[in-house]
Coordinates of C-alpha atoms and ligand atoms in Angstrom, one line a residue:
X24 CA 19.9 -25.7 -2.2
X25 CA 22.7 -24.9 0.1
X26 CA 24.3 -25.6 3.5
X27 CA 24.0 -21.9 4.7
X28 CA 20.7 -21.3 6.7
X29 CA 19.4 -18.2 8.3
X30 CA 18.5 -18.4 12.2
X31 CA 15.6 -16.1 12.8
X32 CA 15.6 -15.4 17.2
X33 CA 12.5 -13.9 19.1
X34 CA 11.5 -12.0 22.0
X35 CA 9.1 -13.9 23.0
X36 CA 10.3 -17.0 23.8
X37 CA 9.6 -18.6 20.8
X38 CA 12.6 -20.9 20.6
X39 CA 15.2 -19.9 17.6
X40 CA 14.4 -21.1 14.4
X41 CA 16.9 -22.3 11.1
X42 CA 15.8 -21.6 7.5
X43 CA 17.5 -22.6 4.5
X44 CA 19.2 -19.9 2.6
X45 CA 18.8 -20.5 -1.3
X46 CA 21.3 -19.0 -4.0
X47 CA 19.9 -18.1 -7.1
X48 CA 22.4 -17.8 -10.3
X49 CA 22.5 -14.4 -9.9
X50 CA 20.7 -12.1 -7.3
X51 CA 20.2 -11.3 -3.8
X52 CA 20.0 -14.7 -2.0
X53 CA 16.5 -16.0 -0.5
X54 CA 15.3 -17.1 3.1
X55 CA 13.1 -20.4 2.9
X56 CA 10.4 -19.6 5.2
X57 CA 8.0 -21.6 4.2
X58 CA 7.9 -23.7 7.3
X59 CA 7.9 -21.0 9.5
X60 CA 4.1 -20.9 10.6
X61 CA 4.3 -24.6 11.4
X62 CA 7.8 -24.0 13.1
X63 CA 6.1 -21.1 15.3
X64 CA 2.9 -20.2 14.5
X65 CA 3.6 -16.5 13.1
X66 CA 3.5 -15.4 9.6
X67 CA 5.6 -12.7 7.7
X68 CA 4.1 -9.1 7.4
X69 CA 5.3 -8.0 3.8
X70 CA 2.6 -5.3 2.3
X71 CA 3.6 -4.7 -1.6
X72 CA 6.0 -7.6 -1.4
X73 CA 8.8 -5.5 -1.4
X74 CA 11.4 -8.5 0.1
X75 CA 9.4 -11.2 -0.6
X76 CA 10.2 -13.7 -3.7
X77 CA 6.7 -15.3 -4.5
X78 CA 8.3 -18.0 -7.0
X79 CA 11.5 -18.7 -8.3
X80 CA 12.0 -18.3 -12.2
X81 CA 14.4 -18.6 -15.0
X82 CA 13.1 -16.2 -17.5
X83 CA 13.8 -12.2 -17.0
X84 CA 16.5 -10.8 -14.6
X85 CA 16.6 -7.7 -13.4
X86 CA 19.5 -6.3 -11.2
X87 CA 18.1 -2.5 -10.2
X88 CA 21.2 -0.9 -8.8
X89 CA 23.0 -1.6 -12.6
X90 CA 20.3 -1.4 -14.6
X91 CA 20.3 -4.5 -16.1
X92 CA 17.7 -6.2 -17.5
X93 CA 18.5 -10.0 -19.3
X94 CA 15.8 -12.3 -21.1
X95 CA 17.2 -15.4 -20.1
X96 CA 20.7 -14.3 -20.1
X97 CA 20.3 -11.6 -23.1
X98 CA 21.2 -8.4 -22.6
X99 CA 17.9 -6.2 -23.5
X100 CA 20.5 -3.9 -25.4
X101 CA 21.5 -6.7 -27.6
X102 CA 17.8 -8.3 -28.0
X103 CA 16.3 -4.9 -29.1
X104 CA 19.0 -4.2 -32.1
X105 CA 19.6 -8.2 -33.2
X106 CA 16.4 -9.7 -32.5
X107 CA 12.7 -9.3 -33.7
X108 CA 9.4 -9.7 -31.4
X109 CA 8.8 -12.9 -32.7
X110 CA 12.3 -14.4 -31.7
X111 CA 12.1 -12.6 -28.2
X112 CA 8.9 -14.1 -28.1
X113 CA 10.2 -17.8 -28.6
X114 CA 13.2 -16.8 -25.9
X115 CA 10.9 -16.1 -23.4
X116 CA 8.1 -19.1 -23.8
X117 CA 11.0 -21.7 -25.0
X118 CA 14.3 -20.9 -22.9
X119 CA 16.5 -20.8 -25.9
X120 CA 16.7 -17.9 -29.2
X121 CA 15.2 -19.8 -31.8
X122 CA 17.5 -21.6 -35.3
X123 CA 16.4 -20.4 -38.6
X124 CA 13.6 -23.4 -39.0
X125 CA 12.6 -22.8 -35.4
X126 CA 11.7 -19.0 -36.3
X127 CA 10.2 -19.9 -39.6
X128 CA 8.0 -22.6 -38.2
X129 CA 7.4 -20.3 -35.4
X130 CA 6.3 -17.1 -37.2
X131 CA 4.3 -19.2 -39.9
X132 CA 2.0 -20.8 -36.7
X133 CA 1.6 -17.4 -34.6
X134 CA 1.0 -15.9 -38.6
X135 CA -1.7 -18.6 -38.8
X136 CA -3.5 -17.8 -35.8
X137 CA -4.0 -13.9 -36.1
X138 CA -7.3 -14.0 -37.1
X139 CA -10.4 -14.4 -34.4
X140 CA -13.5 -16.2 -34.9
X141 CA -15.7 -13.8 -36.7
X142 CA -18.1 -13.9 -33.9
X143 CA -16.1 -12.1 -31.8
X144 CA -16.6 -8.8 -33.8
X145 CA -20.7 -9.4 -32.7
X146 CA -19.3 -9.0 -28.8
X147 CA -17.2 -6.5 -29.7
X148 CA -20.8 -4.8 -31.0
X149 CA -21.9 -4.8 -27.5
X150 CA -19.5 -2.2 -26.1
X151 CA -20.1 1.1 -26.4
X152 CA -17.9 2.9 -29.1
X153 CA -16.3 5.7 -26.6
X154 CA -15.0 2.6 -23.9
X155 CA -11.6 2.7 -23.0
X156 CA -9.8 0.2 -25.1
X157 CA -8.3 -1.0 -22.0
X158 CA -11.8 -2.2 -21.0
X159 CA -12.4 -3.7 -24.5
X160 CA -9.3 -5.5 -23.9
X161 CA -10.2 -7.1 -20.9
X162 CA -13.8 -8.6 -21.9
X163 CA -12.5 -9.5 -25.0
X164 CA -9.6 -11.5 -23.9
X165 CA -11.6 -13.1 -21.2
X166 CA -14.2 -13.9 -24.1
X167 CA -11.1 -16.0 -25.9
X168 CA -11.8 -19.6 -23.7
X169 CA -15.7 -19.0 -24.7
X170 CA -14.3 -19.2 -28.1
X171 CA -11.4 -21.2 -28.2
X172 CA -12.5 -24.2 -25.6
X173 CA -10.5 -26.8 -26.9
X174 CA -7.4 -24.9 -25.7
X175 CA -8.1 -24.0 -22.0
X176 CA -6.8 -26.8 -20.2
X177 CA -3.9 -25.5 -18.1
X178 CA -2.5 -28.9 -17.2
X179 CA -2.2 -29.7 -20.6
X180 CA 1.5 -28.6 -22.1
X181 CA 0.3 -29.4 -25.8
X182 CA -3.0 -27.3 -25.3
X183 CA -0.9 -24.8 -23.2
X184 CA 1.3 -24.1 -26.4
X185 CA -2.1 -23.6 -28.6
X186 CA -3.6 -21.2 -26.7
X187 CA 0.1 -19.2 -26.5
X188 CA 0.6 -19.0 -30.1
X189 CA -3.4 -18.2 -30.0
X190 CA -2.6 -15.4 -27.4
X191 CA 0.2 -13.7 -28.8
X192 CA -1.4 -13.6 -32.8
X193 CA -4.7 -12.3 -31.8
X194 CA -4.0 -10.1 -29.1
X195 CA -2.9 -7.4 -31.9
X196 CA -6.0 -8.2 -33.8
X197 CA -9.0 -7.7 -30.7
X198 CA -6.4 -4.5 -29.7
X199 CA -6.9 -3.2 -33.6
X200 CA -10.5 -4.6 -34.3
X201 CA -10.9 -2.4 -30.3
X202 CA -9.5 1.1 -32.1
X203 CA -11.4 0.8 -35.4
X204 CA -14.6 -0.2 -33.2
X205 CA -13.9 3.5 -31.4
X206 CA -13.5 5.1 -34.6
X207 CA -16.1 3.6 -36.6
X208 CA -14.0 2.5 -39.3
X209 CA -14.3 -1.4 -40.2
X210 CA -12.3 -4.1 -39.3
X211 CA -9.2 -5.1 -41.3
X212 CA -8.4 -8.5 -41.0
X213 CA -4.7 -9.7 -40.9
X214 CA -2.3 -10.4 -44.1
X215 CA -0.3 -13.2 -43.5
X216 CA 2.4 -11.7 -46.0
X217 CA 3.5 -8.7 -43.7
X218 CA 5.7 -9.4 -40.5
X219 CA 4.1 -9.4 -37.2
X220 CA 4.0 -6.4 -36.1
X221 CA 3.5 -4.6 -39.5
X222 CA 0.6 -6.9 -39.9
X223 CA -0.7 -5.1 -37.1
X224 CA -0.1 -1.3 -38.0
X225 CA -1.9 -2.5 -41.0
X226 CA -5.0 -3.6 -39.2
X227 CA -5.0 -0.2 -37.4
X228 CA -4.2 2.3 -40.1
X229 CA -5.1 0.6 -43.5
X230 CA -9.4 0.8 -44.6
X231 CA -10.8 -0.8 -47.0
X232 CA -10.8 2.0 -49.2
X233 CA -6.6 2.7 -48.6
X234 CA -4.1 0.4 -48.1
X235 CA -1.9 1.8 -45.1
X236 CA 2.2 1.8 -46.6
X237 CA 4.1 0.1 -43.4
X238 CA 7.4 1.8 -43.3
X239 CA 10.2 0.2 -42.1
X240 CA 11.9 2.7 -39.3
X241 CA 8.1 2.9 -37.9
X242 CA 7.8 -1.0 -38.0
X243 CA 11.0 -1.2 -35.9
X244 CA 10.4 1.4 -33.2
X245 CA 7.0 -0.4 -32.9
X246 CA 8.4 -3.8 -32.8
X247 CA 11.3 -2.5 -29.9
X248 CA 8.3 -1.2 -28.0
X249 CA 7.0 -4.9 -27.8
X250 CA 10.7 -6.4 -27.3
X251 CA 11.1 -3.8 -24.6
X252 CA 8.0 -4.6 -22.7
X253 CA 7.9 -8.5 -23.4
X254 CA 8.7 -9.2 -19.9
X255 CA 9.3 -7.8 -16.7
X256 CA 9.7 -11.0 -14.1
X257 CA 7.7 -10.9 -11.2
X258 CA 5.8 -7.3 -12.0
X259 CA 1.9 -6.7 -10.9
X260 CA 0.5 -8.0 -14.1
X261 CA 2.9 -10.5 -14.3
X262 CA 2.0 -11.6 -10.6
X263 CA -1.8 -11.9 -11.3
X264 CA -1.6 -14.1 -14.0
X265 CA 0.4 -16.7 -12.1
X266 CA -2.2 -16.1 -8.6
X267 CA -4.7 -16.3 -10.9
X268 CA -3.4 -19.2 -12.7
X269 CA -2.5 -20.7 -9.8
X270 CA -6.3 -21.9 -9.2
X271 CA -6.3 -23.8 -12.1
X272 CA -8.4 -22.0 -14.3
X273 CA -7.5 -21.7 -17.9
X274 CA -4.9 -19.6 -19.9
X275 CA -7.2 -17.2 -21.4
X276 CA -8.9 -16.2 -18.1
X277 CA -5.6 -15.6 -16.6
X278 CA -4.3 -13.4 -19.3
X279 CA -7.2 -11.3 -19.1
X280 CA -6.7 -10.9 -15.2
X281 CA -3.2 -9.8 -16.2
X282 CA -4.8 -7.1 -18.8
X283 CA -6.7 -5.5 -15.7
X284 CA -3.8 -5.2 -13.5
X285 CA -1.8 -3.6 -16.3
X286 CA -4.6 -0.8 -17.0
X287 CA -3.8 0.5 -14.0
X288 CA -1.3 4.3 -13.7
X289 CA 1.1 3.1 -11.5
X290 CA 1.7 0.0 -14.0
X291 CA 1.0 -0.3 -18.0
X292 CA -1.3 2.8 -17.6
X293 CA 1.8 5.1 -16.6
X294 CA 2.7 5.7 -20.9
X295 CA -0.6 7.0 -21.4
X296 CA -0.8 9.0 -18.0
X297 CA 3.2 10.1 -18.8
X298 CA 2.0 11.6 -22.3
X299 CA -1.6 13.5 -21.0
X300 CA 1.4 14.9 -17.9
X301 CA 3.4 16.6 -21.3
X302 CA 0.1 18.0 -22.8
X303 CA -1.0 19.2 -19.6
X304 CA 2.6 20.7 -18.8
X305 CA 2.4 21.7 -22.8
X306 CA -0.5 23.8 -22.1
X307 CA 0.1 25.5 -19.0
X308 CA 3.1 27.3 -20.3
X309 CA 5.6 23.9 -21.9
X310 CA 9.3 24.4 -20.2
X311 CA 8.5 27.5 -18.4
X312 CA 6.0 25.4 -16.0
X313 CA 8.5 22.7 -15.7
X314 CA 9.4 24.0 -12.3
X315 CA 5.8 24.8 -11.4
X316 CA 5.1 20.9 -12.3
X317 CA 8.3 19.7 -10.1
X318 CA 7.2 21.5 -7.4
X319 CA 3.9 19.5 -7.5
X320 CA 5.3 16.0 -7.6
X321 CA 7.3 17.2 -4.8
X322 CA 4.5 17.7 -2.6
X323 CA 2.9 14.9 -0.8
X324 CA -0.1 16.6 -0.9
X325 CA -0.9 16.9 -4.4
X326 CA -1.3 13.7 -5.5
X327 CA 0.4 14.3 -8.7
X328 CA 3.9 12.2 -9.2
X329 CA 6.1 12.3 -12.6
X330 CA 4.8 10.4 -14.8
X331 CA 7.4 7.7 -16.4
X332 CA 9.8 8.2 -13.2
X333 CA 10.3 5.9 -10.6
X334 CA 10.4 2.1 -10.4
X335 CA 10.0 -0.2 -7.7
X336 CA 13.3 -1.9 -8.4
X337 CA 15.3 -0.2 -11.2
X338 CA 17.0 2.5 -8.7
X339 CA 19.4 3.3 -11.9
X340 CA 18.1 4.1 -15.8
X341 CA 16.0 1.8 -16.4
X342 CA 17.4 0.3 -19.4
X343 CA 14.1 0.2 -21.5
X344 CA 14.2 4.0 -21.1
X345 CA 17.6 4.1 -22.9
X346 CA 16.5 2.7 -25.5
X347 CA 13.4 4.1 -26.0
X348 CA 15.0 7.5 -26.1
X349 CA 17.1 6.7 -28.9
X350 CA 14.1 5.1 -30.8
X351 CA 12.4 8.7 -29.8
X352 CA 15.3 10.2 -31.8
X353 CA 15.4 7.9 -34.8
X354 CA 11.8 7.6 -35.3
X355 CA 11.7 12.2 -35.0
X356 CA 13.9 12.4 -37.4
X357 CA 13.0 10.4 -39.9
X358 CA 9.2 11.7 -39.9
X359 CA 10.7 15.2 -39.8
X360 CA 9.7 16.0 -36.4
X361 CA 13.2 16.6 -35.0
X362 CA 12.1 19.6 -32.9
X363 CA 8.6 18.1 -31.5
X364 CA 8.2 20.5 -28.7
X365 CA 6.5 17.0 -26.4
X366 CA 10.1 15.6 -27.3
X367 CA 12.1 18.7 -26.2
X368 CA 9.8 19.1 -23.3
X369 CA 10.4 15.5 -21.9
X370 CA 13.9 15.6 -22.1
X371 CA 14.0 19.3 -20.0
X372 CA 11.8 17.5 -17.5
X373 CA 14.2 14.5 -17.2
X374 CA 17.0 16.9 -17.0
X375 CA 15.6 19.1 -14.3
X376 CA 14.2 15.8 -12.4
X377 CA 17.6 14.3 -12.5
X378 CA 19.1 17.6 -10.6
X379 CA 16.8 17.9 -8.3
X380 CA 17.8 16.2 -4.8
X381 CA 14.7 15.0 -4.4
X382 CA 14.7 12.8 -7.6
X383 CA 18.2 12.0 -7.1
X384 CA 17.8 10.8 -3.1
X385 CA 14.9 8.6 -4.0
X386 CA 16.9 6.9 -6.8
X387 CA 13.6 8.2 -9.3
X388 CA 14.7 8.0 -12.7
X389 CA 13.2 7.6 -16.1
X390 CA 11.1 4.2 -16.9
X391 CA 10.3 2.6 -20.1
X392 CA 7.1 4.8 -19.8
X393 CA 8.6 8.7 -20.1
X394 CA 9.6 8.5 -24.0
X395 CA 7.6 5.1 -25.2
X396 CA 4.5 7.7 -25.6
X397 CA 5.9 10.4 -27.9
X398 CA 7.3 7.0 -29.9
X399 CA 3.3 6.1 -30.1
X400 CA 2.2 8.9 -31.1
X401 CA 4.5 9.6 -33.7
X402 CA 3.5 6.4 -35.3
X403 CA 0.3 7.2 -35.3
X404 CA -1.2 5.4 -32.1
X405 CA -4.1 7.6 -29.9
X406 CA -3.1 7.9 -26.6
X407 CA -5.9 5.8 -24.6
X408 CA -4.7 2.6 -27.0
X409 CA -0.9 2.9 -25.7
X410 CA -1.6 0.5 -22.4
X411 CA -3.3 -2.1 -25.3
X412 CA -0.4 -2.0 -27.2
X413 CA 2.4 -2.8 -23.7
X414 CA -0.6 -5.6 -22.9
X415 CA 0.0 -6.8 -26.7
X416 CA 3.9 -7.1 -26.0
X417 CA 3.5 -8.5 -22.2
X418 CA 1.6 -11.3 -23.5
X419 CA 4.1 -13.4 -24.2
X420 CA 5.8 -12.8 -20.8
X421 CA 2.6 -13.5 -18.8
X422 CA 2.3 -16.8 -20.9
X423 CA 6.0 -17.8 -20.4
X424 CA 5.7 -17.1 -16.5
X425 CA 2.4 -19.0 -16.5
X426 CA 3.9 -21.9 -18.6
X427 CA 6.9 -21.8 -15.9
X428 CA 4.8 -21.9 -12.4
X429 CA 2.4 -24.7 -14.1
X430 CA 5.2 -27.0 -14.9
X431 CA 6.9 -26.1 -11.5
X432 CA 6.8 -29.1 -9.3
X433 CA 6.8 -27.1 -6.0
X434 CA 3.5 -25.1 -8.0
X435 CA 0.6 -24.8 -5.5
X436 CA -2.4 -22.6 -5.5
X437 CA -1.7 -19.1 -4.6
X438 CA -3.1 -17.9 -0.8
X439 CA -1.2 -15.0 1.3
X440 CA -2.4 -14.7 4.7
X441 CA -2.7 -11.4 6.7
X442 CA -2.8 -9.9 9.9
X443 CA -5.7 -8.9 10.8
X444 CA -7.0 -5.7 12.1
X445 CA -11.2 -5.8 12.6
X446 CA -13.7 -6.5 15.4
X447 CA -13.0 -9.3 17.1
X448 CA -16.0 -11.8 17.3
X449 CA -19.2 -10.0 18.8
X450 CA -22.9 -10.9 18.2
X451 CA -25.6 -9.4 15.7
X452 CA -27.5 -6.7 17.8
X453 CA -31.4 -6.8 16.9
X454 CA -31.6 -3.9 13.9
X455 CA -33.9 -1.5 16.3
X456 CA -30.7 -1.2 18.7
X457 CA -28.2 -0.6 15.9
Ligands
CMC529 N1 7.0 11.3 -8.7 C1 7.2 11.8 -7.5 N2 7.5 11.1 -6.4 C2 7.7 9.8 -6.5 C3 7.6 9.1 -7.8 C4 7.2 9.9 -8.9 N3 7.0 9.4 -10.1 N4 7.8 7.8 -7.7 C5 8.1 7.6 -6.4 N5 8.1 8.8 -5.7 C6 8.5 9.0 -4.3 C7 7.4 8.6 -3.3 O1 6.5 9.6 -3.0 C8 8.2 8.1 -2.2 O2 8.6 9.3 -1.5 P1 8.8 9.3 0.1 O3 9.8 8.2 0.5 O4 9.2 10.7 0.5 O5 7.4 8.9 0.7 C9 9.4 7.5 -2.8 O6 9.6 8.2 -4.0 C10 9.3 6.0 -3.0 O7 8.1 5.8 -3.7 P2 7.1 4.5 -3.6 O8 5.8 4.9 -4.1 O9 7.2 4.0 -2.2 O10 7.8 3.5 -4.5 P3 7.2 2.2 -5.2 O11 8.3 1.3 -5.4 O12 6.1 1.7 -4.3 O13 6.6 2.7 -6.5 C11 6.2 3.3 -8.8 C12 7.1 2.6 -7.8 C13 6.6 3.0 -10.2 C14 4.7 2.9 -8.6 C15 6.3 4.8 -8.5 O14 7.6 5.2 -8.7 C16 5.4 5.7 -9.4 O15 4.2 5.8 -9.0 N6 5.9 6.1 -10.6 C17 5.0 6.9 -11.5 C18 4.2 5.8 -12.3 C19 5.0 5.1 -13.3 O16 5.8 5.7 -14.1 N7 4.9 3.8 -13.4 C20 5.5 3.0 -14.5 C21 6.4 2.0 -13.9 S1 7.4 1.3 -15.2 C22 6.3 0.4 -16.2 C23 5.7 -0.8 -15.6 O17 6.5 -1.6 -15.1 O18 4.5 -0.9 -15.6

């Protein structure tokens, strides 16, 4: 709280009216106006949210103009070269990077959680084998409080915690048990001796008849893909959970609300929609057609937009797409795929886009999204599973944000209001003068 306040003034003689003016830490400061419809019966008009903070928050900061991006305080550049998942993971739901015996304890209770109840793979059963893991991913995850009940109580911290560790071990088994379903290969359950995110490449590349060898430089572009996309603060997914939280109803449920929201292009969905754009360019003609491409995502009327460019706050490299690039290059080399012609081709595109005025008026640059697909698919990952695997590395941020607005004492249930547009109130004519 501070002494500075923000007078808003009408036109129409409503009488002036002071606000509080908060400070975050770091940030652009906020206007209180939460009492403003009692103060003068108006609301604020603010479609997409695009100046409105919805919560405060101490977990991810993200200043767009630099093209920073800080897990409570921590550089992402830092976290993705000194840190694994799992550690990230205890930053984000805890506050702090975990001791020794903190990570220990931690990854030997997510490790003991990574298998579902083998009734789940009967569900599973139900859906048919050519769904869109994405869709998978959302019944199944909803499906978790029908089989985890004693962990759905939301206003319980201790029950809370369960059904986070719960969360974050088996969303990387339902995402693998959702890919062998398509395939038609069977299950592999977890093995608590590999690390968490080898555990998981295991489960989707392994079969009973072959064990799958995890290698290392794979492992660790894999496991920055999660540390990259752990959390994004107050993001679309992000902001379901908590409005969907914010009703009360139980962790699971609002996790798989979160899943939904991230399916879609312009969010999680844009790493699978950036990768079919390079096949598609690919096939038309590869670099040649670059220009051809531009010149479509240029035009309003097309309805096509670069893939992996643009970002509703990072108006600067996003500093996921750094990172991924170099992970692009590391992961190439070693597999021997230096001169993959989708690698080459994306960084043309990106090259072009960033000379083009258009690009470079609108502030569109490369998102985590443009290279995190040729990463996937070098490891081995089909393209309609790469949205499943950024909703198996969100988790953790949904569940941290979650934790934070239930133990906020200013937390209330989630209502916008609107101004509305429609008929005005008229009476039902009788259906023969309709
Ligand atoms: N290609 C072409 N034009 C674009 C693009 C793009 N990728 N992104 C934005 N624009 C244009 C847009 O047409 C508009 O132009 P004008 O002012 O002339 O009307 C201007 O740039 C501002 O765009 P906006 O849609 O108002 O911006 P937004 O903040 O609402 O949207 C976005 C942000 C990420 C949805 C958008 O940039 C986009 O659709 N990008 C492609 C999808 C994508 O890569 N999404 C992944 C985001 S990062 C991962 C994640 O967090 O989920």
């Amino acid at each position: 709280m501070t002494d500075r306040t923000a007078t808003l003034t009408f036109s129409d003689g409503t009488g002036p009216v002071t606000f509080p003016l908060l400070t975050g830490n770091i940030g652009p400061d906020v206007i209180d106006i939460r009492t403003l419809y009692t103060k003068t019966g108006k609301f604020t008009y603010d479609p997409g949210f695009l100046s409105t903070a919805a919560c405060s928050s101490a977990i991810t900061y993200i200043d767009g103009d630099k093209g920073e991006l800080l897990y409570r305080g921590y550089p992402i550049e830092e976290l993705a070269v000194k840190c694994d998942y799992l550690e990230v993971c205890y930053l984000l739901l805890y506050g702090e990077l975990p001791t020794a015996k903190q990570k220990e304890d931690f990854v030997d209770v997510v490790t003991h959680h990574t298998m579902v109840n083998e009734q789940m793979q009967f569900f599973m059963r139900g859906f048919r084998r050519d769904a869109h893991p994405m869709a998978v991913l959302t019944g199944m995850v909803g499906a978790l409080s029908a089989f985890y009940p004693d962990s759905i109580n939301v206003h319980d911290a201790r029950q809370r915690d369960i059904s986070a560790h719960r969360l974050i071990a088996k969303m990387p088994t339902l995402v693998a048990m959702a890919y062998k379903y398509s395939v038609g290969q069977p299950y592999m359950y977890p093995r608590n001796d590999l690390s968490y995110t080898g555990n998981f490449m295991r489960m989707m590349f392994a079969t009973p008849c072959e064990d799958y060898k995890v290698k290392d430089v794979l492992v660790r572009a894999l496991d920055r893909i999660f540390i990259l996309h752990a959390d994004h603060e107050q993001n679309a997914s992000t902001s379901t959970v908590r409005l969907c939280a914010s009703s009360g109803t139980n962790p699971f449920a609002a996790i798989a609300a979160g899943v939904a929201c991230l399916w879609g292009p312009a969010h999680g969905g844009a790493n699978e929609a950036a990768l079919n754009m390079l096949y598609d360019i690919q096939k038309e003609g590869g670099v040649a057609k670059i220009g051809d491409f531009i010149a479509k995502a240029k035009d309003k009327n097309s309805n096509v937009r670069l893939m992996g460019f643009g970002h509703r706050v990072y108006k600067n490299y996003d500093p996921r797409a750094k990172l991924m690039r170099e992970t692009c290059y590391e992961v190439l080399d070693e597999l021997g795929l230096g001169d993959d012609p989708l690698f080459k081709l994306a960084m043309a595109l990106e090259k072009i886009a960033l000379e083009d005025d258009y690009f470079v008026s609108r502030k569109l640059y490369p998102n985590v999204d443009f290279y995190s697909g040729i990463v996937q698919k070098a490891i081995g990952i089909p393209v309609s599973l790469f949205t499943a695997i950024f909703a198996v590395a969100r988790t953790v941020g949904w569940i941290a944000q979650l934790n934070e607005m239930v133990s906020d004492p200013e937390y209330k249930i989630g209502r916008p209001r609107q101004l509305f547009t429609g008929s005005t109130r008229r009476s039902v004519p009788p259906l023969e003068k309709r």
